Coordinates of C-alpha atoms in Angstrom, one line a residue:
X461 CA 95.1 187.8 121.5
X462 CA 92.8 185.8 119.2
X463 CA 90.6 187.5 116.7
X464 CA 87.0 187.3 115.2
X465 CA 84.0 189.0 114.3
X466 CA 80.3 188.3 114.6
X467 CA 77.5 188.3 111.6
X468 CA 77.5 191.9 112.1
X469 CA 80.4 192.9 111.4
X470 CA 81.8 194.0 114.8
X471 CA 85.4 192.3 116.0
X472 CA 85.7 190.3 119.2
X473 CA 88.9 190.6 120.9
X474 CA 90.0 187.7 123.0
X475 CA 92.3 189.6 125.8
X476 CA 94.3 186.4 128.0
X477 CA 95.0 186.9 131.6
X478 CA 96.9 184.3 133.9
X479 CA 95.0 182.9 136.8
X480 CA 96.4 182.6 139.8
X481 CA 94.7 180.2 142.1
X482 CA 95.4 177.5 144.8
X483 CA 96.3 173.3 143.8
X484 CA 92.8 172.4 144.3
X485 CA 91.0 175.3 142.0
X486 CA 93.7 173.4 139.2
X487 CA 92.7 170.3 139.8
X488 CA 88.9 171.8 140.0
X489 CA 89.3 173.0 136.4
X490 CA 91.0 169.9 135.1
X491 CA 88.2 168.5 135.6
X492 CA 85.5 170.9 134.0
X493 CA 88.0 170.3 131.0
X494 CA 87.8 166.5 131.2
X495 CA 84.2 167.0 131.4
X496 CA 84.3 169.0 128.3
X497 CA 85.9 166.8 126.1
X498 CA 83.4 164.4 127.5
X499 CA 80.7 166.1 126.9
X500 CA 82.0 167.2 123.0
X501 CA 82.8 162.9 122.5
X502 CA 79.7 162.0 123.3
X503 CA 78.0 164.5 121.0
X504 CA 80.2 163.3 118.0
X505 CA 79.3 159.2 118.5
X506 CA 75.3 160.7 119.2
X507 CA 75.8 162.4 116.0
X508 CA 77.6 159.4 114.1
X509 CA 74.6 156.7 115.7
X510 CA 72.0 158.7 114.2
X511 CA 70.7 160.2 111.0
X512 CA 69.8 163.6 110.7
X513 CA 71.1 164.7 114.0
X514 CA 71.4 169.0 113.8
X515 CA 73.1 171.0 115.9
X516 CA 69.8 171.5 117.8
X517 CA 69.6 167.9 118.6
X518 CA 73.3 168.3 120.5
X519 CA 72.2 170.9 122.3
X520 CA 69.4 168.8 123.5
X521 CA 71.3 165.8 124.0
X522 CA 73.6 167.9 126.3
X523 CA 70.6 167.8 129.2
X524 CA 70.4 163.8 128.5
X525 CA 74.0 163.6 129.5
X526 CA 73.4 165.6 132.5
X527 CA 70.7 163.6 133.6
X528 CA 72.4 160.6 133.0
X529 CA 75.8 161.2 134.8
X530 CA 76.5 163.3 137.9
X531 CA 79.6 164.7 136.5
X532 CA 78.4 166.1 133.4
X533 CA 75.4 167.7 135.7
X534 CA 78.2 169.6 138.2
X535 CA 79.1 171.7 134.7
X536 CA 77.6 174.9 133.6
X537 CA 74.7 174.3 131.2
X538 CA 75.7 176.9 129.0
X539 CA 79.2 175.4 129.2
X540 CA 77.9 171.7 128.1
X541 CA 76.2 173.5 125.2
X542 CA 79.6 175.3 124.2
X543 CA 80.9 172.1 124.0
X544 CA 78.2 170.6 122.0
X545 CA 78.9 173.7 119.5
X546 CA 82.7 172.4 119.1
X547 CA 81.4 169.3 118.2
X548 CA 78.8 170.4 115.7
X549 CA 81.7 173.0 114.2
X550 CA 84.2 170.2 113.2
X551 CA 81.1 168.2 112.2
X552 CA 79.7 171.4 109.8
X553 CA 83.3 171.8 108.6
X554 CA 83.2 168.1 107.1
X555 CA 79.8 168.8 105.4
X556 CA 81.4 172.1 103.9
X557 CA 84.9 170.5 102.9
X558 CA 81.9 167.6 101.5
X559 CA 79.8 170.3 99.4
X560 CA 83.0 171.8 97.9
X561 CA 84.2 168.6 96.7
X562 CA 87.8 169.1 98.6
X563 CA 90.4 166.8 96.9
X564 CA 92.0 164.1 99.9
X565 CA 90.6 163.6 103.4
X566 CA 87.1 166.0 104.2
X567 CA 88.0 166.6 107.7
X568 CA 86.2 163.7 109.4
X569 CA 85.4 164.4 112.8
X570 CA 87.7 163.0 115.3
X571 CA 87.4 161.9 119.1
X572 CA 89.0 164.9 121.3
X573 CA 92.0 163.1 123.5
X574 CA 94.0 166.2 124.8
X575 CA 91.6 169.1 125.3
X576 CA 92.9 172.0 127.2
X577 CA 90.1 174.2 127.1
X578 CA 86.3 174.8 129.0
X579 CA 84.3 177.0 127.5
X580 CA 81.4 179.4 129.7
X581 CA 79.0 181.4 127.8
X582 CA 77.1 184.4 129.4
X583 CA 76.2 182.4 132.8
X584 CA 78.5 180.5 135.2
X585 CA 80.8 183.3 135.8
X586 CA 80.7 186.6 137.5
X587 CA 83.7 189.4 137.6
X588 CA 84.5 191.3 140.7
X589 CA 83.6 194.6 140.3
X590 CA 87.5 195.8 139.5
X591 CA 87.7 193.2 137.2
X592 CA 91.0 191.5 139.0
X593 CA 89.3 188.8 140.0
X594 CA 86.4 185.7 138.5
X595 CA 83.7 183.6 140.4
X596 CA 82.6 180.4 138.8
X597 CA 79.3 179.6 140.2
X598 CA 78.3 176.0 138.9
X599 CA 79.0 172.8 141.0
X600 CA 82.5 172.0 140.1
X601 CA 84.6 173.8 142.7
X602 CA 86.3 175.7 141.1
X603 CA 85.1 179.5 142.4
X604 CA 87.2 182.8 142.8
X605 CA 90.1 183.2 140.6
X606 CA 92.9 186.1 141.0
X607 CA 93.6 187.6 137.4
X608 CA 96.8 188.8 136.8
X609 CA 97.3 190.5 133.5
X610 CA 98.2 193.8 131.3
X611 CA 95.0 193.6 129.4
X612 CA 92.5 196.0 131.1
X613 CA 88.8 194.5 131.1
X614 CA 87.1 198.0 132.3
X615 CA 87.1 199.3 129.4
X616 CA 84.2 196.6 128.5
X617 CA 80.7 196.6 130.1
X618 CA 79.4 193.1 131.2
X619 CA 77.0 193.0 128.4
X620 CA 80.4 193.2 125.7
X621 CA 81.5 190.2 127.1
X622 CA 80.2 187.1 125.4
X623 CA 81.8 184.0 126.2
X624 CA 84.7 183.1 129.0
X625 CA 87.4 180.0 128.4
X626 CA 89.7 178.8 131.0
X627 CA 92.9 177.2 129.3
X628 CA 95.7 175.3 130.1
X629 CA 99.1 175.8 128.6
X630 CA 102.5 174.1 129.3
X631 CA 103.4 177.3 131.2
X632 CA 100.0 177.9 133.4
X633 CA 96.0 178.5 133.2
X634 CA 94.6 181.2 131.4
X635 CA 91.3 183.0 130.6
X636 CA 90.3 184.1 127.8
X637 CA 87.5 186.8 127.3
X638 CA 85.5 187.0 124.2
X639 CA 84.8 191.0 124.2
X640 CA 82.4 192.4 121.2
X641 CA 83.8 195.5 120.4
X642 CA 84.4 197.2 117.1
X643 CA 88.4 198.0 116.3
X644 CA 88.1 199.5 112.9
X645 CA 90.6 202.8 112.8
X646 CA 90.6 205.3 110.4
X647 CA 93.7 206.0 108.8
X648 CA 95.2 208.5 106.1
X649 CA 95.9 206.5 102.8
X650 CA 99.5 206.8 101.9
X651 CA 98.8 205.7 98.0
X652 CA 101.0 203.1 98.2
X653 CA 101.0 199.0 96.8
X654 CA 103.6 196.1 97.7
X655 CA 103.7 192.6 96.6
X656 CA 104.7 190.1 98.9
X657 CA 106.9 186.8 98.1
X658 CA 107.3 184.6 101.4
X659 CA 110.2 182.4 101.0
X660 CA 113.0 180.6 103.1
X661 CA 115.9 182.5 102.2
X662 CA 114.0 185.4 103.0
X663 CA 111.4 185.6 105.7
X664 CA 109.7 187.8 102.8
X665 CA 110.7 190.2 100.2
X666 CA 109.1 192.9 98.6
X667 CA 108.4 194.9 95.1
X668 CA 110.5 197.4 96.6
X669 CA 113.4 195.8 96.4
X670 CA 113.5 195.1 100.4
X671 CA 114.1 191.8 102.2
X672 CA 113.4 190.4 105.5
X673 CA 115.8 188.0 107.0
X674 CA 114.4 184.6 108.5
X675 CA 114.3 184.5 112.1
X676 CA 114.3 180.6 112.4
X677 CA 113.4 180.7 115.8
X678 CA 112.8 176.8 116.0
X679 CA 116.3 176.5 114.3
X680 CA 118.4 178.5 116.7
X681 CA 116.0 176.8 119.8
X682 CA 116.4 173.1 118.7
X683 CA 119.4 172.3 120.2
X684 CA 117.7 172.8 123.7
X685 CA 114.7 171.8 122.4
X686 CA 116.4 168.3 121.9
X687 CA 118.3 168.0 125.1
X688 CA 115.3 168.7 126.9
X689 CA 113.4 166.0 124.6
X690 CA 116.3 163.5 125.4
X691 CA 115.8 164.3 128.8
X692 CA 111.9 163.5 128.9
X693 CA 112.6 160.3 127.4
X694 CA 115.2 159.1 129.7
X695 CA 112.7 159.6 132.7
X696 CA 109.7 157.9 130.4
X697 CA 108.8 154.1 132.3
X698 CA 108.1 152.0 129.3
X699 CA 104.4 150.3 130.8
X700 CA 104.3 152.3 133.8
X701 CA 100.9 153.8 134.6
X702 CA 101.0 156.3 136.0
X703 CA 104.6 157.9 134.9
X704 CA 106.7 159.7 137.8
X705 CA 106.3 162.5 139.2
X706 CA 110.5 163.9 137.3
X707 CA 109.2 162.5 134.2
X708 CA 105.7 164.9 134.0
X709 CA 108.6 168.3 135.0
X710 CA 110.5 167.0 131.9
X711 CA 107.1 166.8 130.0
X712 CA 106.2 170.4 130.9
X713 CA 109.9 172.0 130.5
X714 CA 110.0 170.4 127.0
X715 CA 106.3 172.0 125.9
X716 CA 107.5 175.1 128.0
X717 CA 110.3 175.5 125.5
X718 CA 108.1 175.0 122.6
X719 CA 105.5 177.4 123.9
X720 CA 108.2 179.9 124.3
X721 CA 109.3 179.2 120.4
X722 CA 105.7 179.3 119.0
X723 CA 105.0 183.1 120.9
X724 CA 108.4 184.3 119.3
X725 CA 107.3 183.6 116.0
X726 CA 103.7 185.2 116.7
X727 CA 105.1 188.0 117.9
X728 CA 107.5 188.6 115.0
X729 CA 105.1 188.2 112.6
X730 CA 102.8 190.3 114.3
X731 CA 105.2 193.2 114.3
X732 CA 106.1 192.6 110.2
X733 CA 102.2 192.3 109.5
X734 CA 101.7 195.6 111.1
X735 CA 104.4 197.1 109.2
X736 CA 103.5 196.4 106.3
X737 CA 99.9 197.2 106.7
X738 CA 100.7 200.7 108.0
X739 CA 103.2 201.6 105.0
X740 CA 100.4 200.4 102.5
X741 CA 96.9 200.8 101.0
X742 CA 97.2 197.2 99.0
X743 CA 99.3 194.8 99.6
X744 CA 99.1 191.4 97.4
X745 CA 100.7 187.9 98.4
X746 CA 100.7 184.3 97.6
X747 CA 97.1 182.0 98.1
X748 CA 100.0 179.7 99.2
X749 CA 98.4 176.0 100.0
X750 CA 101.1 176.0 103.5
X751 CA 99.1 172.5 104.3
X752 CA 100.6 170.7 101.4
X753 CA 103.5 172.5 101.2
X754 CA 104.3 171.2 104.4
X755 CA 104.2 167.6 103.4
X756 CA 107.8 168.1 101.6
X757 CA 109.9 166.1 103.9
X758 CA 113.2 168.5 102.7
X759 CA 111.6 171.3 103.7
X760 CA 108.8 170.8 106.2
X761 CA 110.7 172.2 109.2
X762 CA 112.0 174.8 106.9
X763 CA 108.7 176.5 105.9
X764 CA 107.0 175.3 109.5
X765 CA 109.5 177.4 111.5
X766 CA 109.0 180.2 108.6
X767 CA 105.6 181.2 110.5
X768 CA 103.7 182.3 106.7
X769 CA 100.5 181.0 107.8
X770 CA 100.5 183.1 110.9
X771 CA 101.8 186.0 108.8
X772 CA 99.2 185.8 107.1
X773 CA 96.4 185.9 109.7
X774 CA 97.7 188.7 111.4
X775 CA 98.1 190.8 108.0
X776 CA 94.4 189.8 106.7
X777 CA 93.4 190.9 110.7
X778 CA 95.8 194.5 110.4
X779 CA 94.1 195.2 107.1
X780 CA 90.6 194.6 107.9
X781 CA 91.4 196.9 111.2
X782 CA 92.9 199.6 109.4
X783 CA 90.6 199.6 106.2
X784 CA 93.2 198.5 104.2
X785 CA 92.9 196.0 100.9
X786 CA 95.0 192.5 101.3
X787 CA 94.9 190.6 98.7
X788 CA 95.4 186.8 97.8
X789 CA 96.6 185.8 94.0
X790 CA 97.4 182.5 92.6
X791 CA 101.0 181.6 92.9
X792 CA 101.5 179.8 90.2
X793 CA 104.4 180.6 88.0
X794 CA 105.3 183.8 90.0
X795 CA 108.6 182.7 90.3
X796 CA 109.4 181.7 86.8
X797 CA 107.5 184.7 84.3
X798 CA 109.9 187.9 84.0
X799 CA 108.0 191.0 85.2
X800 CA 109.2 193.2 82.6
X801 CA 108.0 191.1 80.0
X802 CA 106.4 188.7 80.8
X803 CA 108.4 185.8 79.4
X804 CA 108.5 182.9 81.3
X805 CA 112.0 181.6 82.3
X806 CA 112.1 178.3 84.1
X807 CA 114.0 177.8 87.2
X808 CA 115.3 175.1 89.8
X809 CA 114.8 175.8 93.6
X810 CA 118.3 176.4 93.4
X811 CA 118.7 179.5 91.0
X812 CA 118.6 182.2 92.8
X813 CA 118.5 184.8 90.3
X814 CA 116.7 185.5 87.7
X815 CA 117.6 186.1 84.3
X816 CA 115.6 186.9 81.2
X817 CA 117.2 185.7 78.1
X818 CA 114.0 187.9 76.0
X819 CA 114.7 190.7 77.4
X820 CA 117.8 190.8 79.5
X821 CA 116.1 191.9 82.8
X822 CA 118.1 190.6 85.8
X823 CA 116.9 190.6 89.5
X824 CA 116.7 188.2 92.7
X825 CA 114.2 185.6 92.1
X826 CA 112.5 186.4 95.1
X827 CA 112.3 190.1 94.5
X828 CA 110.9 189.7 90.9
X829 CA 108.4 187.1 92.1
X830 CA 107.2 189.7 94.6
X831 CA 107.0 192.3 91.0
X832 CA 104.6 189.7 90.0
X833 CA 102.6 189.3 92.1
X834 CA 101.7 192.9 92.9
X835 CA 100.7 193.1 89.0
X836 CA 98.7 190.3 89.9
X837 CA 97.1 192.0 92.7
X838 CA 96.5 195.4 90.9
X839 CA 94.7 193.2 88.1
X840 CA 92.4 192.0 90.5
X841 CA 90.8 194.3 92.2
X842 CA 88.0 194.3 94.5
X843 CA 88.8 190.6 94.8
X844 CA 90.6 189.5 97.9
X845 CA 91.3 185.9 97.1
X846 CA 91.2 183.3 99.5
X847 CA 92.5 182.8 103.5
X848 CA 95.4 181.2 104.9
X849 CA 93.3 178.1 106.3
X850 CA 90.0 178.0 104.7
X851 CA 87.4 180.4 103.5
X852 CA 87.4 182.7 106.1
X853 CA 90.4 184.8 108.3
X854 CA 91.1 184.0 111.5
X855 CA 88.7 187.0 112.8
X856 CA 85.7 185.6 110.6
X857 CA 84.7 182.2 112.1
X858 CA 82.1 183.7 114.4
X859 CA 81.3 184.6 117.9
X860 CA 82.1 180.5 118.6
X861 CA 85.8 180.2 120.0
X862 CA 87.0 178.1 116.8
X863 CA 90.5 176.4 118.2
X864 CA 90.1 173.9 121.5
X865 CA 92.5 175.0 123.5
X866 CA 95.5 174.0 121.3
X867 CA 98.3 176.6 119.9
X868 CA 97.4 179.5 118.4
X869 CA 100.2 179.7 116.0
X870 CA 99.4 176.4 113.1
X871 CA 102.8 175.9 112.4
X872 CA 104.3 175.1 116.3
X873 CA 103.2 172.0 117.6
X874 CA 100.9 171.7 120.3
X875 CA 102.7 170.5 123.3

C-alpha cells in the first residue's frame, strides 16, 4: 500500500490488486500508458514554449491534444487531465526547490521515457457490484478486468474512491485504488521515548541499549542478481531493433528479482516501524540527508540496501496513524558529543566505541548516538523536524498519486 492524505486531513489508502486479463487487454493498457506519457511530454515542452503557462492552461491544452491526434482522443478525459497534473507536479516541485533556494540541481523537469503507470480519476471506470472485477469505458479497449487480491474494496462506497491507476511491474499489472478514508486509531499511551541511530552495522539501535541487525537483502540477493544480469546481457543484440523475444524473459527475470528484493526490504521495515511506534509515545531520529549520503561511492550500496529512507516513511505514516509524536533532529555531531556530559570526543568511521576521556563514560558508538538524540528530541518538542524526501511524508502529498508508476521503495532501483 501507498499512503497520503487530502487538505482535510483524512488518509487515502492505495489498496493494490493484480489484474488478470487476456494478451490483448495488456497490450490495450500498454497503450493508454504510452498515451500517458504522451500526453504528460507534451504538457512539459507546452509548458517550457510558453510563459506563464499554469496548471489550468495544461488542463486546457489536454483537449487540444485530443483534437489534434486520434490517439490521445481514445483516452479518458479525466485520465489525460491526470496526466497533465503529473506534469504540472514535477513542474511546481522545481518552482518550490527554486523559492527555497535549494543548493545543486532544482529538480528541472524531465521528459518521461519509461512510464508504467495510467491514471483514471472518478470517470472511465466502473466496478462490478462484488467488487472482483473493473470495466474501463473509454475507447482504448481495454474493458472488463478480473481482480484478484487480499485487499477487500466493500468496505468502501463508490463515492470513497477517488482516483484508479493501472500499473505495470516486472512481475504483472496492477490496480491501484485511491480510497478516502480516515485510519487514525486511538491508542493507550505507554509513557515511553526512544532515540533512534540508523547505521550499517546495525539496521538501528536504540536508547535502550537494543540493536537491530542489518538484513542486507540486496547483499545476500546479489549473487543471483548478477547471474541473471550476465545472462540478460549475453542475449542483448548490439544494434538490433527490436531485441529477441529470450532476451526481453531475461529482462523481466532480472527486474523480477529486483522487485522481489525491494518488497523484502518494505516489508521489513514496515514490521520495525510498527514496532517501534506501538512501544512508544516519541520517538526521535536523524533528519538524515539519505540523497547525498548516497553519493559516497564506499558506501552507496551499503546504506541503499539499508532501506532508512523507507524506514522512515513508514514510521512518520505509523505515528501519524496511531497519534503518536516522530520526531526529526539535526544529526550533526550525534555521534561524536558524550551523552553524559556532553563532551565532544571525535571519532573515525572506524571506532566503534565510544570513550569519554572527561568523564570516563564508555558505550557503543551507535547506542550513545541514539542517547543523543532522544535528548535532542525531548528538547524540541512540538517540533517534528523535517521528512525523509522533502517537506512533507509520504501520506502528505495530496489526493494526486505522487510517484509514476516507478518503485515504491527510493532506495531499489526501478527495473
Amino acid at each position: 500500500m501507498v499512503f497520503t492524505s487530502d487538505s482535510a486531513g483524512s488518509l487515502v489508502i492505495y489498496p493494490r490488486d493484480e489484474i488478470k486479463a487476456k494478451p490483448a487487454q495488456y497490450a490495450a493498457i500498454d497503450e493508454a500508458i504510452r498515451t500517458t506519457q504522451f500526453v504528460r511530454n507534451k504538457c512539459l515542452r507546452h509548458w517550457m514554449d510558453n510563459k506563464g503557462v499554469d496548471k489550468y492552461d495544461l488542463s486546457k491544452y489536454c483537449r487540444v491534444l485530443a483534437k489534434e491526434f486520434s490517439f490521445a482522443n481514445q483516452l479518458n478525459s479525466q485520465a489525460r487531465q491526470a496526466s497533465a497534473d503529473r506534469a504540472w507536479s514535477a513542474i511546481s516541485r522545481f518552482y518550490e526547490n527554486c523559492r527555497k533556494k535549494v543548493k545543486g540541481a532544482k529538480g528541472f523537469p524531465k521528459f518521461k521515457k519509461n512510464c508504467r503507470s495510467v491514471e483514471y480519476k472518478t470517470s472511465g471506470w466502473k466496478l462490478s457490484e462484488n467488487r472482483k472485477a473493473i470495466t474501463f469505458s473509454d475507447k482504448k479497449g481495454i474493458g472488463r478486468l478480473k481482480l484478484k487480491g487480499t485487499y477487500d474494496l466493500n468496505f468502501y462506497s463508490i463515492d470513497q474512491i477517488k482516483r484508479v491507476r493501472l500499473v505495470r511491474r516486472a512481475d504483472g499489472y496492477y490496480a491501484q485504488f485511491a480510497v478516502k478514508a480516515d485510519v487514525r486509531v486511538k491508542t493507550k499511551p505507554t509513557g515511553k521515548a526512544i532515540g533512534l541511530d540508523l547505521g550499517i552495522k546495525y539496521f538501528l539501535a536504540d536508547s535502550n541499549g537494543n540493536t537491530e541487525e542489518p538484513p542486507k537483502f540486496y547483499r545476500k540477493s546479489e549473487r543471483q542478481l548478477n547471474r541473471a544480469n550476465r545472462k540478460k546481457s549475453k542475449k542483448y543484440r548490439r544494434g538490433a531493433k527490436p531485441q529477441s523475444k529470450n532476451y526481453h524473459k531475461a529482462r523481466k527475470r532480472y527486474a523480477r528479482k529486483h522487485l522481489r528484493v525491494s518488497r523484502q526490504r518494505k516489508e521489513y521495515c514496515k514490521q520495525v516501524a510498527y514496532s517501534v511506534i506501538q512501544s512508544n509515545d516519541l520517538v526521535a531520529y536523524e533528519d538524515l540527508n539519505v540523497k547525498g549520503l548516497v553519493r559516497n561511492r564506499h558506501l552507496s550500496k551499503s546504506i541503499s540496501d539499508a532501506g532508512w529512507s523507507t524506514f522512515r516513511q513508514w514510521l512518520e505514516y505509523f505515528g501519524h496513524k496511531y497519534g503518536k509524536m516522530t520526531v526529526a533532529v539535526p544529526p550533526h555531531y550525534t555521534s561524536q558529543d558524550c551523552p553524559k556530559c556532553h563532551h565532544r570526543v571525535k571519532k573515525s568511521l572506524s571506532q566503534r566505541t565510544h570513550v569519554c576521556g572527561n568523564c570516563g563514560y564508555t558505550e557503543d558508538r551507535d547506542i550513545a548516538a541514539s542517547l543523543n538524540i532522544l535528548q535532542k528530541g525531548l528538547s524540541t518538542a512540538g517540533h517534528a523536524g523535517n521528512y525523509a524526501w522533502g517537506d512533507l511524508p509520504s501520506w502528505a502529498i495530496g489526493a494526486i498519486l505522487s510517484s509514476n508508476g516507478g518503485s515504491e521503495n527510493q532506495e531499489s532501483p526501478s527495473m
